Short mmCIF file of C-alpha atoms in Angstrom, two decimals:
data_model
loop_
_atom_site.label_atom_id
_atom_site.label_comp_id
_atom_site.label_asym_id
_atom_site.label_seq_id
_atom_site.Cartn_x
_atom_site.Cartn_y
_atom_site.Cartn_z
CA ILE A 21 11.85 6.06 56.86
CA ASN A 22 8.74 4.17 58.01
CA TYR A 23 9.09 1.72 55.09
CA LYS A 24 12.73 1.08 55.99
CA LEU A 25 11.81 0.52 59.64
CA ASN A 26 9.16 -2.05 58.68
CA VAL A 27 11.57 -3.89 56.38
CA ILE A 28 14.25 -3.95 59.07
CA MET A 29 11.77 -5.18 61.68
CA HIS A 30 10.93 -8.17 59.46
CA LEU A 31 14.56 -9.22 59.27
CA SER A 32 16.35 -11.48 61.68
CA ARG A 33 18.96 -10.38 64.19
CA ARG A 34 21.64 -12.26 62.31
CA TYR A 35 21.02 -10.16 59.22
CA SER A 36 21.26 -6.96 61.24
CA GLU A 37 24.65 -8.15 62.53
CA THR A 38 26.10 -9.57 59.30
CA SER A 39 24.09 -7.97 56.46
CA ILE A 40 23.92 -11.42 54.88
CA LEU A 41 20.54 -12.80 53.90
CA THR A 42 20.03 -16.54 54.27
CA LYS A 43 17.17 -19.01 53.98
CA LYS A 44 16.85 -18.81 57.75
CA SER A 45 16.48 -15.01 57.67
CA ASP A 46 13.65 -15.54 55.17
CA VAL A 47 12.10 -18.00 57.64
CA TYR A 48 12.28 -15.36 60.37
CA SER A 49 10.56 -12.82 58.12
CA PHE A 50 7.88 -15.36 57.27
CA GLY A 51 7.25 -15.92 60.99
CA VAL A 52 6.80 -12.18 61.47
CA VAL A 53 4.25 -12.13 58.66
CA LEU A 54 2.37 -15.05 60.28
CA PHE A 55 2.22 -13.08 63.54
CA GLU A 56 0.89 -10.05 61.65
CA LEU A 57 -1.83 -12.20 60.09
CA ILE A 58 -2.85 -13.80 63.39
CA CYS A 59 -2.77 -10.58 65.42
CA GLY A 60 -3.76 -7.95 62.88
CA HIS A 61 -0.94 -5.68 64.09
CA PRO A 62 2.11 -4.34 62.27
CA VAL A 63 5.61 -5.25 63.39
CA ARG A 64 5.69 -2.35 65.84
CA PHE A 65 2.43 -1.10 67.31
CA GLY A 66 1.04 0.84 70.22
CA THR A 67 1.45 4.49 71.13
CA PRO A 68 4.57 6.63 70.87
CA GLU A 69 4.85 6.42 74.65
CA GLN A 70 4.36 2.65 74.82
CA TYR A 71 4.89 0.43 71.82
CA PHE A 72 5.34 -3.30 71.32
CA TYR A 73 7.23 -5.48 68.88
CA ILE A 74 4.88 -8.12 67.57
CA VAL A 75 7.28 -11.07 67.88
CA GLN A 76 8.01 -10.51 71.56
CA TRP A 77 4.44 -9.48 72.42
CA ALA A 78 2.75 -12.38 70.64
CA THR A 79 5.28 -14.99 71.80
CA LEU A 80 4.93 -13.93 75.43
CA ASN A 81 1.12 -14.10 75.26
CA ILE A 82 1.09 -17.43 73.42
CA MET A 83 3.61 -19.03 75.75
CA SER A 84 1.48 -18.00 78.74
CA GLY A 85 -1.59 -19.60 77.12
CA GLU A 86 -3.24 -16.29 76.23
CA ILE A 87 -3.57 -16.91 72.50
CA ASP A 88 -7.17 -15.70 72.56
CA SER A 89 -5.99 -12.23 73.60
CA ILE A 90 -3.79 -11.77 70.53
CA ILE A 91 -6.14 -12.98 67.77
CA ASP A 92 -7.26 -10.25 65.41
CA PRO A 93 -10.92 -9.54 66.26
CA ARG A 94 -11.71 -9.62 62.52
CA ILE A 95 -10.87 -13.34 62.39
CA LYS A 96 -11.70 -14.38 65.96
CA GLY A 97 -14.22 -17.21 65.96
CA ALA A 98 -13.85 -17.78 62.21
CA HIS A 99 -11.20 -20.47 62.62
CA GLN A 100 -10.66 -23.58 64.70
CA MET A 101 -8.53 -22.85 67.78
CA ASN A 102 -6.37 -25.92 67.10
CA SER A 103 -5.61 -24.49 63.68
CA VAL A 104 -4.76 -21.07 65.12
CA TRP A 105 -2.51 -22.71 67.72
CA LYS A 106 -0.72 -24.62 64.97
CA VAL A 107 -0.04 -21.44 62.98
CA ALA A 108 1.08 -19.64 66.16
CA GLU A 109 3.50 -22.47 66.96
CA VAL A 110 4.92 -22.19 63.44
CA ALA A 111 5.34 -18.42 63.86
CA ILE A 112 7.16 -18.92 67.16
CA ALA A 113 9.46 -21.55 65.63
CA CYS A 114 10.19 -19.29 62.65
CA THR A 115 11.18 -16.39 64.88
CA ALA A 116 13.50 -18.35 67.17
CA ARG A 117 16.49 -16.25 68.27
CA SER A 118 19.00 -18.70 66.85
CA SER A 119 18.78 -19.33 63.12
CA ALA A 120 19.83 -22.95 63.76
CA GLU A 121 16.61 -23.45 65.77
CA ARG A 122 14.36 -22.20 62.96
CA PRO A 123 12.61 -24.82 60.84
CA HIS A 124 13.15 -25.41 57.16
CA MET A 125 10.45 -24.16 54.79
CA TYR A 126 9.33 -27.69 53.90
CA ASN A 127 8.62 -28.32 57.62
CA ILE A 128 6.74 -25.03 57.80
CA LEU A 129 4.73 -25.99 54.74
CA ASN A 130 3.81 -29.37 56.30
CA ASP A 131 2.74 -27.69 59.55
CA LEU A 132 0.61 -25.13 57.70
CA LYS A 133 -0.97 -27.93 55.67
CA GLN A 134 -1.91 -29.60 58.96
CA ALA A 135 -3.50 -26.35 60.13
CA MET A 136 -5.43 -26.18 56.87
CA GLU A 137 -6.56 -29.80 57.26
CA ILE A 138 -7.89 -28.98 60.73
CA GLU A 139 -9.94 -26.18 59.15
CA MET A 140 -11.15 -28.38 56.29
CA ASP A 141 -12.10 -31.23 58.63
CA ALA A 142 -14.11 -28.83 60.76
CA ASP A 143 -15.80 -27.40 57.66
CA SER A 144 -16.71 -30.88 56.36
CA GLN A 145 -18.09 -31.83 59.79
CA GLU A 146 -20.21 -28.67 59.79
CA LEU A 147 -21.49 -29.58 56.31
CA GLU A 148 -22.34 -33.09 57.50
CA VAL A 149 -24.24 -31.71 60.49
CA SER A 150 -26.08 -29.27 58.22
CA ALA A 151 -26.96 -32.09 55.80
CA ILE A 152 -28.23 -34.25 58.68
CA GLU A 153 -30.33 -31.34 59.96
CA VAL A 154 -31.82 -30.80 56.49
CA VAL A 155 -32.59 -34.51 56.08
CA THR A 156 -34.03 -34.72 59.59
CA THR A 157 -36.15 -31.63 59.05
CA SER A 158 -37.29 -32.94 55.69
CA GLU A 159 -38.15 -36.35 57.15
CA SER A 160 -40.01 -34.70 60.03
CA SER A 161 -42.02 -32.62 57.59
CA THR A 162 -42.80 -35.67 55.48
CA GLU A 163 -43.81 -37.67 58.58
CA ALA A 164 -45.98 -34.81 59.83
CA SER A 165 -47.65 -34.54 56.43
CA ARG A 166 -48.30 -38.29 56.37
CA LEU A 167 -49.78 -38.22 59.87
CA VAL A 168 -52.09 -35.36 58.92
CA SER A 169 -53.23 -37.07 55.73
CA ASP A 170 -53.74 -40.44 57.52
CA SER A 171 -55.79 -39.03 60.37
CA PRO A 172 -59.56 -39.31 60.15
CA ARG A 173 -61.17 -36.08 59.09
CA THR A 174 -64.01 -34.69 61.03
CA PRO A 175 -66.08 -31.99 59.48
CA ILE A 176 -65.76 -28.57 60.96
CA ARG A 177 -69.11 -27.20 62.16
#
């Protein structure tokens, strides 16, 4: 029963009304999976007394600017916030109530590529900074060594 509930929760409203799967119902399901990845929660979570559906919970928090509060603690700080925002925007678009408002997969792919580029740009900038620090440290060490070797030596008594 739990497996069936999870499968149903990934499906769009339109499917639950018509029992017809479409490309747009796949898009909805993909958006749910994106939310699960960002938040680290299953489709339905909480306690038996108070539970939340991830799409509504995450969308509400994101739309009110509280994206930081929904990020899975296991990935928090490991990614660029602009990249996380991009993925969250894609998830929201994918889970739009109306299937006509949901993007096509090629648009989703382009948006996710942009999020990945943000991550890669940040990584390459970090590598550049690290390389500059290594070169600077190396040059400082070389300069310090040269200064020591060039200074007049006085015997120690």
